[in-house]
Coordinates of C-alpha atoms in Angstrom, one line a residue:
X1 CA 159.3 226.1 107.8
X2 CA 160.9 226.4 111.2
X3 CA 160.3 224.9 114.4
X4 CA 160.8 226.4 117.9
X5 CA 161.1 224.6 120.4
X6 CA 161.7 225.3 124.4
X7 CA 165.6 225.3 125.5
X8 CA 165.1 223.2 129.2
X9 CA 168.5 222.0 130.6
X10 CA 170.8 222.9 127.6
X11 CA 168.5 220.7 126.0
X12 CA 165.7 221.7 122.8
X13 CA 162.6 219.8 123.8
X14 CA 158.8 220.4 122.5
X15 CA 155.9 220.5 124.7
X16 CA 154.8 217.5 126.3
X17 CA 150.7 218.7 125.1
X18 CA 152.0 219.0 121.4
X19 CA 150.5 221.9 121.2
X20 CA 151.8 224.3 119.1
X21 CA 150.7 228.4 117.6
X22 CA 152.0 230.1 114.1
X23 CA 154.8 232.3 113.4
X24 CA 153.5 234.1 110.7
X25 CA 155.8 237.1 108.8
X26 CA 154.2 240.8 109.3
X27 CA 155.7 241.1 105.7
X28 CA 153.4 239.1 104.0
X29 CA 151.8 237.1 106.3
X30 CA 153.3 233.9 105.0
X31 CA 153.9 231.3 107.5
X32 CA 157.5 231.4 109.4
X33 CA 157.3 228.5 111.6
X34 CA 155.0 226.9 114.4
X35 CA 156.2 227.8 118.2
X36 CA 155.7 224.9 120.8
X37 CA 153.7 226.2 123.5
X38 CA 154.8 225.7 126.9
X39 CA 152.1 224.0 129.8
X40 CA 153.2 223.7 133.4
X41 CA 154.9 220.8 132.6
X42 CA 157.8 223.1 130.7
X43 CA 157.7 225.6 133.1
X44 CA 158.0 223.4 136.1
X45 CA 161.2 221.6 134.2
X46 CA 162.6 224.6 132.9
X47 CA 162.1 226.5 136.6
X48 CA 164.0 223.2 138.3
X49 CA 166.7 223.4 136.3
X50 CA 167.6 227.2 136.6
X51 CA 167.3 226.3 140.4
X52 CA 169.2 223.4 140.0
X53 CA 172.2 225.6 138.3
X54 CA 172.3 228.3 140.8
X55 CA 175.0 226.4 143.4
X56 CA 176.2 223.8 140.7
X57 CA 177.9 224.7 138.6
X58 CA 177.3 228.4 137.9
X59 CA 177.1 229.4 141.7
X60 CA 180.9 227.7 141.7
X61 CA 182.2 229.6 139.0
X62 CA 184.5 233.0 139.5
X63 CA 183.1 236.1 139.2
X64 CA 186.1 236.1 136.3
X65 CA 185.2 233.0 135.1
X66 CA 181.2 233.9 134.8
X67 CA 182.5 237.3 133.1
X68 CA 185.0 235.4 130.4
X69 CA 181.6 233.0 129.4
X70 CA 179.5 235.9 128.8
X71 CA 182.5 237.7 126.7
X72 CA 182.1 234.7 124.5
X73 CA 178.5 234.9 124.3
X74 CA 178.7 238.6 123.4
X75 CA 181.5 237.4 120.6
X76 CA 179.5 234.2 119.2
X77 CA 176.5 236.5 119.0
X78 CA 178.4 238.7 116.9
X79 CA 180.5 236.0 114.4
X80 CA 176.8 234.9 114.0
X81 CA 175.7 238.2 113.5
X82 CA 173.3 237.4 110.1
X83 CA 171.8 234.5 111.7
X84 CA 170.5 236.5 114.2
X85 CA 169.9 239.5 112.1
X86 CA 167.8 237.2 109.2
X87 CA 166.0 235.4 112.6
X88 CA 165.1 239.3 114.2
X89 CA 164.3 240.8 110.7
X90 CA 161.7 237.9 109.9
X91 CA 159.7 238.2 113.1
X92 CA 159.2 241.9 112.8
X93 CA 159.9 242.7 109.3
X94 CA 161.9 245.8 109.9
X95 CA 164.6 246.9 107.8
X96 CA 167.8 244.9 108.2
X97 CA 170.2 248.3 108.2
X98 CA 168.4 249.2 111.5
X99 CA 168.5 245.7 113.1
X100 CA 172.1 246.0 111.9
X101 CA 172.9 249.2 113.8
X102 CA 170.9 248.4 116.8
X103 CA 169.2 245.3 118.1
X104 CA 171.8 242.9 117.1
X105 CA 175.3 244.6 117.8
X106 CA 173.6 245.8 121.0
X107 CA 172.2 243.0 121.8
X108 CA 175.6 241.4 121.6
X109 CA 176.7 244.4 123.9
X110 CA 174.8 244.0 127.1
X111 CA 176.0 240.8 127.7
X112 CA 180.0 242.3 127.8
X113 CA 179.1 245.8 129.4
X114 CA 177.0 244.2 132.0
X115 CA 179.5 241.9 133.3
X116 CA 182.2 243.8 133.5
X117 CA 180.3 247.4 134.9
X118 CA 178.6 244.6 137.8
X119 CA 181.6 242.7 138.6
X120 CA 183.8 246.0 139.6
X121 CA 181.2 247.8 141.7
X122 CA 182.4 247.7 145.2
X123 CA 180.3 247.2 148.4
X124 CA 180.5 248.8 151.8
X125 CA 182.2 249.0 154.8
X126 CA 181.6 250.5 158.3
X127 CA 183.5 250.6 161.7
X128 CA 181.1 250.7 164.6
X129 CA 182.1 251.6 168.0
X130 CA 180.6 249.6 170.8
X131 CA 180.6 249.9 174.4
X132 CA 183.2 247.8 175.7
X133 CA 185.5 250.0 173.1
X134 CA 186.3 246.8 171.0
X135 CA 184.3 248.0 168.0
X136 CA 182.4 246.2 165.1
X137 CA 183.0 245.9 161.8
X138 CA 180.1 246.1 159.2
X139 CA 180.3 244.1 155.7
X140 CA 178.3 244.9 152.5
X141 CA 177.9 241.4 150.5
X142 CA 175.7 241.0 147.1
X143 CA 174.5 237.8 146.6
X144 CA 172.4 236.5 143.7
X145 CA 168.7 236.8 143.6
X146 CA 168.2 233.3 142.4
X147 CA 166.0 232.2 139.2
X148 CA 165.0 235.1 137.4
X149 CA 161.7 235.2 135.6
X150 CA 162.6 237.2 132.2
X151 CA 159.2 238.5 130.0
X152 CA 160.8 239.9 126.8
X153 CA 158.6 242.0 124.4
X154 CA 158.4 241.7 120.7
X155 CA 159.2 245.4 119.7
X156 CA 163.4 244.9 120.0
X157 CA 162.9 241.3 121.0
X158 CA 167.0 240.4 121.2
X159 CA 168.1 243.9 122.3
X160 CA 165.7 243.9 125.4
X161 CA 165.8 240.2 126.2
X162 CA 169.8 240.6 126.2
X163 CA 169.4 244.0 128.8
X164 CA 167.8 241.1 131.3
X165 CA 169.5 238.3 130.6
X166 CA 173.0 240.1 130.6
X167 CA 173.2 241.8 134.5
X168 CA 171.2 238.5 135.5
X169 CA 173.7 236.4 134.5
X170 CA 176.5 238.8 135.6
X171 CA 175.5 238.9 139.0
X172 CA 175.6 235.3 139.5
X173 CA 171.5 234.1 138.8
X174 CA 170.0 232.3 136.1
X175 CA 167.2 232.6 134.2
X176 CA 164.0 231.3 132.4
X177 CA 162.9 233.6 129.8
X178 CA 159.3 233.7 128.1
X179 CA 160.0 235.9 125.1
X180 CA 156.6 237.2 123.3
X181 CA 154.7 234.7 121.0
X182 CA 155.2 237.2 118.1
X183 CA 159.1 236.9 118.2
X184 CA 160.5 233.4 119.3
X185 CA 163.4 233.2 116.8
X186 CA 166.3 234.7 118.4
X187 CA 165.7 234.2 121.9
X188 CA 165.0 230.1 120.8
X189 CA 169.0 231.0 119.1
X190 CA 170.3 232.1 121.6
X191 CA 170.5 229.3 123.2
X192 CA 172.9 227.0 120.7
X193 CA 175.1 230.3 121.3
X194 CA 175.1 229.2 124.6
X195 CA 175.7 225.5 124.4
X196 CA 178.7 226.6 121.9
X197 CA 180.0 228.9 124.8
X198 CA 180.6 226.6 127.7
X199 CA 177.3 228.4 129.6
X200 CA 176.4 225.4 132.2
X201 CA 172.9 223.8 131.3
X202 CA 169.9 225.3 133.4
X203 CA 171.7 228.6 133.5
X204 CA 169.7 230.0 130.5
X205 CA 166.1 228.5 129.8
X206 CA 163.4 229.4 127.1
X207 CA 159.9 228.5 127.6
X208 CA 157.1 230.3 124.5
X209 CA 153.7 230.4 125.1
X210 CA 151.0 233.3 125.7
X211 CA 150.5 235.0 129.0
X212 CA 146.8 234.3 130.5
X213 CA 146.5 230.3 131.2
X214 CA 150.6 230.1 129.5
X215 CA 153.8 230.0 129.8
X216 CA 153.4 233.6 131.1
X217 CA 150.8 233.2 134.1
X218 CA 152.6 230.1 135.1
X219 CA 155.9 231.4 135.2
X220 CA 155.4 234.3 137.2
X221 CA 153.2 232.2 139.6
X222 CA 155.7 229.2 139.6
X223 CA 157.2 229.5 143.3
X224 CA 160.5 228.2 142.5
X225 CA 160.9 231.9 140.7
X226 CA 162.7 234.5 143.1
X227 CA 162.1 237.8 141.2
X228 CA 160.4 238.7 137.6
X229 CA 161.4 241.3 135.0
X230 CA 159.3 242.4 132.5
X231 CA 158.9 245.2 130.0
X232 CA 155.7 245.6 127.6
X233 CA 151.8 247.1 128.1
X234 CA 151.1 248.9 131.5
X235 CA 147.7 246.2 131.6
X236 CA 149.7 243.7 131.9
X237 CA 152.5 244.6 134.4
X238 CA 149.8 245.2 136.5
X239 CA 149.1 241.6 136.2
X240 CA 152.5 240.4 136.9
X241 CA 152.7 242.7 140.1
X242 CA 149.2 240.7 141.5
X243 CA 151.2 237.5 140.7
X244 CA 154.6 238.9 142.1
X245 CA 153.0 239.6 145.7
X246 CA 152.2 236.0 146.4
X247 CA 155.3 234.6 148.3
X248 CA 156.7 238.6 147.9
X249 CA 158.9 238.4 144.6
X250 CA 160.5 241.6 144.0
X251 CA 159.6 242.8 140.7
X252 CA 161.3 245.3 137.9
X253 CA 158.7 246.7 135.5
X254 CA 159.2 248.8 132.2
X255 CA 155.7 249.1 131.0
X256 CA 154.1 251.8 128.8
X257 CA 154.2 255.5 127.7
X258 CA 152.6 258.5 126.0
X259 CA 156.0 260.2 125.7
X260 CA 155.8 263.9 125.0
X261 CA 158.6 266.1 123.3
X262 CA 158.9 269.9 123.7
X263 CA 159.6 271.9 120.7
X264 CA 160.7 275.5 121.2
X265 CA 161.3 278.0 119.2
X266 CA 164.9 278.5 119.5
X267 CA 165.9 274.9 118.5
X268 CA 167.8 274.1 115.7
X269 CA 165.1 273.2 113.5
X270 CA 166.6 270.3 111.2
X271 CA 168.3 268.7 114.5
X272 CA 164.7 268.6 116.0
X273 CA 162.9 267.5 113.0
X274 CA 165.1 265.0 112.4
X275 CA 165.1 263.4 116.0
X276 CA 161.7 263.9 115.9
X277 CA 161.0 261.5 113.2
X278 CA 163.3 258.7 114.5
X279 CA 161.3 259.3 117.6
X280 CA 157.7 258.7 116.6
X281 CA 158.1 256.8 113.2
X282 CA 160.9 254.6 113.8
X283 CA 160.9 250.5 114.2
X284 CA 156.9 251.7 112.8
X285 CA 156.5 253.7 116.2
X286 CA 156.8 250.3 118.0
X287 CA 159.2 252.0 121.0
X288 CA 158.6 252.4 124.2
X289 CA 160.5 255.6 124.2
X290 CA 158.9 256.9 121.1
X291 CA 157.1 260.1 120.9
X292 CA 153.8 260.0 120.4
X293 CA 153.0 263.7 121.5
X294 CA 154.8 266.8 120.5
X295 CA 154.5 270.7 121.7
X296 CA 155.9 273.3 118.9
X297 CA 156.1 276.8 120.2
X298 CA 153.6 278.6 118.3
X299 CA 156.2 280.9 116.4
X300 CA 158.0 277.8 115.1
X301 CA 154.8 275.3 114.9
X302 CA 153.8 276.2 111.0
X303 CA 157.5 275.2 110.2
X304 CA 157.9 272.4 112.3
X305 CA 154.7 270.7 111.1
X306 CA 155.8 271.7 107.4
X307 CA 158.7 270.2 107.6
X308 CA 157.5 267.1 109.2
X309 CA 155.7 266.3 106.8
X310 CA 157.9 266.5 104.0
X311 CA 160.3 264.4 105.7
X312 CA 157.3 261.8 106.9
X313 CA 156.7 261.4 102.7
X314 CA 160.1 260.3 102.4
X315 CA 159.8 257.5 104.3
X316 CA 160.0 254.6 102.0
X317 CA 158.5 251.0 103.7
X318 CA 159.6 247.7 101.9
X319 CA 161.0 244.5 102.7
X320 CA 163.6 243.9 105.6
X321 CA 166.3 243.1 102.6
X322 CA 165.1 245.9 100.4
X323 CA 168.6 248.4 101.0
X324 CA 165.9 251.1 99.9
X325 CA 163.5 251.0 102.7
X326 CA 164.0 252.5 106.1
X327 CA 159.8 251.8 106.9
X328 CA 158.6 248.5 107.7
X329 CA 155.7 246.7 109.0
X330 CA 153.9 247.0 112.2
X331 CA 154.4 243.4 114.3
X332 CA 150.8 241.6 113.2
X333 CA 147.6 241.9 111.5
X334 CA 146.6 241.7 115.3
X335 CA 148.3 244.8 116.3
X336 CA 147.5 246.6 112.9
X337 CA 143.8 246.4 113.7
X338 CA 144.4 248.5 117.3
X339 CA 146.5 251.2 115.7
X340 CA 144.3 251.4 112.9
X341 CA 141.1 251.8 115.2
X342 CA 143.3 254.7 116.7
X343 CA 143.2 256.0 113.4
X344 CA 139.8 255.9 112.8
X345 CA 139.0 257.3 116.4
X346 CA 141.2 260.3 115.7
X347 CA 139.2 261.5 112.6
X348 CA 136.1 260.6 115.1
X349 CA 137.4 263.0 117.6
X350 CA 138.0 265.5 115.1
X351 CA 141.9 265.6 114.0
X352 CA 143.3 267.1 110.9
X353 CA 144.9 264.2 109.4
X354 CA 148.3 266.0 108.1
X355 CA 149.3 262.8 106.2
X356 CA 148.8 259.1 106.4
X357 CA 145.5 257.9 108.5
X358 CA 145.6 254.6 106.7
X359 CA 147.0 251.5 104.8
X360 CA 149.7 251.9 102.2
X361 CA 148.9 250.3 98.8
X362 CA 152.7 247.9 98.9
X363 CA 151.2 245.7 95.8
X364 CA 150.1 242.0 95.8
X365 CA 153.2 240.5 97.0
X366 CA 153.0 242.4 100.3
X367 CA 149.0 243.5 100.6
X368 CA 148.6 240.6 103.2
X369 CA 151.3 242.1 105.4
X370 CA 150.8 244.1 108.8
X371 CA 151.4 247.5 106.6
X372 CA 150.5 251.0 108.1
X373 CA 151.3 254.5 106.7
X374 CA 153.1 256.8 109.6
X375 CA 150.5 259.5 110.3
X376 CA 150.8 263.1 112.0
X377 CA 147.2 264.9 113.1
X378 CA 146.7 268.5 114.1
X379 CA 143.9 269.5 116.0
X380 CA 142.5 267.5 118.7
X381 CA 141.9 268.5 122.1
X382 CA 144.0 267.8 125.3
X383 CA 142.2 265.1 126.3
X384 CA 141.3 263.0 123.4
X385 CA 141.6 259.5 123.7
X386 CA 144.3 259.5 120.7
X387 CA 146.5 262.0 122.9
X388 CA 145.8 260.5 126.0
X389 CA 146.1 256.7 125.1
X390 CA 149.4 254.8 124.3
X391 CA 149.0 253.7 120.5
X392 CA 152.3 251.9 120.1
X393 CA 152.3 253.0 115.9
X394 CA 153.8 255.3 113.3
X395 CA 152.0 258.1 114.7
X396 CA 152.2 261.4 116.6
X397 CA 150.1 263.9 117.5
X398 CA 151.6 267.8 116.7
X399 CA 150.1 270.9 119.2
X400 CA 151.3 274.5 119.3
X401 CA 152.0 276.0 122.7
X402 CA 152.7 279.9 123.9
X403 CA 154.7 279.4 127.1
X404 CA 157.1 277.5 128.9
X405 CA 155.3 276.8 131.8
X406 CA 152.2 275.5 129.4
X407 CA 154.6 273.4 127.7
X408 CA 155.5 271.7 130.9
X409 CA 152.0 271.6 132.2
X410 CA 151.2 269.4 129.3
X411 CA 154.0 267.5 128.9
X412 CA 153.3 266.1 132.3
X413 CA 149.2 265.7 131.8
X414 CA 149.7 262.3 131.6
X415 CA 149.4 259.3 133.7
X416 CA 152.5 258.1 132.2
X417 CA 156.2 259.2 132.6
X418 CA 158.7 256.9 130.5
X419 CA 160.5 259.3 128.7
X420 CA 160.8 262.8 126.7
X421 CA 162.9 264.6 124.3
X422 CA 163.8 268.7 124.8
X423 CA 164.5 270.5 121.5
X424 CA 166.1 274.0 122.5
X425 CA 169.5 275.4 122.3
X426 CA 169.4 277.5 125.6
X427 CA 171.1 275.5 127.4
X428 CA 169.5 277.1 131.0
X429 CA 166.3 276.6 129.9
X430 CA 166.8 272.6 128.8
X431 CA 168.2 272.1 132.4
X432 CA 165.1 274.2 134.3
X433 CA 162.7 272.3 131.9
X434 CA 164.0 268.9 132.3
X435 CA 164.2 269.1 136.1
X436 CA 159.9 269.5 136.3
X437 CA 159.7 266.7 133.4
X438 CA 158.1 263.4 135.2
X439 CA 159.4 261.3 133.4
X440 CA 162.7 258.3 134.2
X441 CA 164.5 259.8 131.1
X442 CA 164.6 263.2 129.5
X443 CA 167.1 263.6 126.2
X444 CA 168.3 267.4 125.5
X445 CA 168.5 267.9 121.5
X446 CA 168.6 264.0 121.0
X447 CA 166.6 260.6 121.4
X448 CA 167.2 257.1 122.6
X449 CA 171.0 258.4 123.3
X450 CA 171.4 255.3 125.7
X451 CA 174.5 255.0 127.8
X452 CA 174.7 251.6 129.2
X453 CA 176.3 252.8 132.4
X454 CA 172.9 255.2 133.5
X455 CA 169.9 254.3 135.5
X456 CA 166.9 253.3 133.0
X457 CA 163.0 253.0 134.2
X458 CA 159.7 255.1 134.1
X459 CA 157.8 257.1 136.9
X460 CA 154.1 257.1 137.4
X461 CA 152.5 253.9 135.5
X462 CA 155.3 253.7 133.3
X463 CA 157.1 251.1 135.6
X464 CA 158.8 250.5 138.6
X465 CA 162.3 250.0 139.6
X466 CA 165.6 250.7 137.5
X467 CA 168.0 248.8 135.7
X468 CA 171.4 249.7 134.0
X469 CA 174.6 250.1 135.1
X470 CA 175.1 249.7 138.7
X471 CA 171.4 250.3 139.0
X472 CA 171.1 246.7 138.1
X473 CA 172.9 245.3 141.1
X474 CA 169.6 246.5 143.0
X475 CA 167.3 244.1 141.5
X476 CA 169.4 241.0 140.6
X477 CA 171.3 240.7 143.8
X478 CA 170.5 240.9 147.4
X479 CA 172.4 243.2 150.0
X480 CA 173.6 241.5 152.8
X481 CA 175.5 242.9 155.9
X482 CA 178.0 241.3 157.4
X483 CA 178.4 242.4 161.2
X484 CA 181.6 240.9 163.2
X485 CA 182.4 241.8 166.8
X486 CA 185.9 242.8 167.0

């Protein structure tokens, strides 16, 4: 059984209280570990030292010299790679070939293409003319923001802590990270990788805990924290945005989605099938991007939804080490219970449950585990909760539609606007489409194509702000002119 412990100062040090909460495995619900939890005690020590850091000795270093630590991070990440892969996989029991492709080696990334996309973008320059004719000359400077507040989520818990932490760190801040209470393990690792690296103590902190009357509400309202980034539930950025306004912290906030897709009838069929079941089933439909909604024009729909189906029974769930499975669990009991009283409010609301609508039998080794079956309904109306609602699970909701401009109409019907995938091969039409979408990010005939380089957030309640690329600079760094008299 493991123990994880808070990483204050370069230093692993439990919580002062002793108390301490489960890590339990959505596999099988056996018991991973306990999790110290952090009091104001943590957060206050893990909050001075990140301040601490920020002139001595990281504020000292090089931009070259910041850059050629967080290389090495990136590198130790990956010569570790099945530490951290067995540590993700164990947390949220999916499959290790995903966490493979995906959260690890990308993971890994961010903190290399971060760096070095930040660390060349130039500033600005201006000549003024003045009266006396001498002139004035006008300097763009970034500066760091200071201690960044990081609030990981527990869906891609490495991948999305590392698209923080990486442009934080690049641009010259540290950071105190509260990762979610369902996923310490890697983000508690990271931090020997650290140490190993050369990373000055304070620079990267780890405080665990729960959000109300926890780490979370007293990190976000600990003073000594200059800005806050957070992605997870809409609810609860909301929260973090009341806290944010005392002492006017600026704020960056992913939050939820009821992404749509658009199905028309000229698409390639097995392209849009195909994205379409990475995009609502997998990771268990635990993505913010996912699809949970998807508009088939009608002379394509009986296919589509055929074809869907066949492909959703292929889906084979097992353990993260099974080679076999490409399906795993959903991230607790906890958040089994609300997906599966979506399911039960669908057949209340009158959906055809195409397939799924329950709990897979996976046998007595496994029965205890957070298991779901991924679950397609027909039929409901446009405003039913279940297509109105973000459910965060292996499901998606399939509707015919006759025109273009319906199909738009109801893609945006939504108080959400993270994301949305286009499935056509006019090439006009994707472009007209996309342009109305009101959404942050709209794929053409693909999903969760990410380019590190591009601007990343939601519209509507979906978030505020973007990050990515050169975006980033915006939020970690502050803009200062520089204005000298010639």
């Amino acid at each position: 059984m493991q123990e994880f412990k808070h990483f204050i100062n370069g230093v692993y040090i439990g919580s002062q209280s002793g108390k301490t909460f489960e890590n339990r495995s959505p596999v099988d619900n056996s018991l991973i570990g306990l999790v110290h939890e952090a009091g104001r005690e943590e957060v206050d020590a893990a909050v001075a030292a990140a301040r601490a850091a920020l002139s001595e000795p990281w504020g000292k270093l090089t931009q070259a010299a910041r850059i050629e630590l967080l290389n090495k991070v990136a590198e130790r990440i990956n010569e570790r790679f099945d530490e951290f892969l067995e540590a993700e996989c164990r947390d949220t029991g999916k499959p290790h070939k995903m966490a493979a492709h995906i959260d690890i080696p990308r993971g890994a990334a961010n903190f290399k293409a971060f760096s070095e996309t930040l660390a060349n973008h130039p500033t600005e320059a201006f000549r003024l003319d003045t009266p006396d004719g001498a002139g004035a000359l006008n300097i763009g400077q970034r500066t760091p923001k200071g201690v960044i507040a990081v609030i990981s989520p527990w869906n891609l818990p490495l991948l999305l802590m590392t698209w923080k932490v990486g442009p934080a760190l690049a641009c010259g801040n540290t950071v105190v990270v509260k990762p979610s209470e369902e996923t310490p393990a890697t983000t508690t690792l990271l931090g020997e990788v650290m140490n190993e690296c050369g990373v000055p103590p304070g620079v990267f902190n780890v405080v665990h805990g729960f959000g109300p009357d926890s780490a979370g509400a007293f990190l976000t309202a600990h003073p000594g924290i200059d800005a806050i980034t957070f992605t997870g539930e809409t609810r609860t950025g909301e929260i973090i945005m009341q806290a944010a306004s005392v002492g006017l912290r600026n704020i960056s906030l992913e939050c939820g989605g009821k992404n749509p897709a658009i199905v028309f009838a000229d698409c390639n069929l097995e392209k849009a099938v195909e994205g379409s079941m990475r995009s609502a089933f997998v990771n268990c439909g635990q993505v913010c991007l996912g699809t949970e909604r998807i508009y088939v024009e009608r002379p394509l729909f009986d296919a589509f939804l055929r074809r869907m189906k066949e492909e959703t029974a292929k889906l084979k769930p097992g353990r993260p080490d099974d080679p076999e499975a490409n399906f795993g669990p959903l991230v607790s009991l906890e958040h089994r219970e609300k997906v599966l009283s979506y399911y039960r409010l669908a057949e209340e609301e009158g959906a055809t449950v195409e397939i799924g609508g329950g709990v897979p039998d996976m046998g007595a080794a496994l029965n205890e585990g957070a298991w779901i079956s991924p679950t397609i309904w027909t039929g409901l109306s446009d405003d039913a909760r279940v297509v109105r609602e973000e459910i965060f699970g292996p499901c998606c909701h399939i509707r015919p539609f006759d025109s273009e401009e319906e199909a738009i109409a109801l893609a945006n019907d939504t108080r959400y606007g993270l994301a949305a995938a286009i499935w056509t091969e006019n090439s006009s039409r994707a472009i007209r489409v996309a342009e109305q979408i009101e959404a942050g990010i709209v794929w053409v005939n693909s999903w969760f194509l990410r380019d590190l380089r591009t601007a990343f957030g939601g519209a509507k309640q979906s978030g505020i702000g973007r990050e990515g690329g050169v975006h980033g600079l915006e939020f970690y760094t502050e803009l200062k002119n520089i204005c000298i008299k010639m």
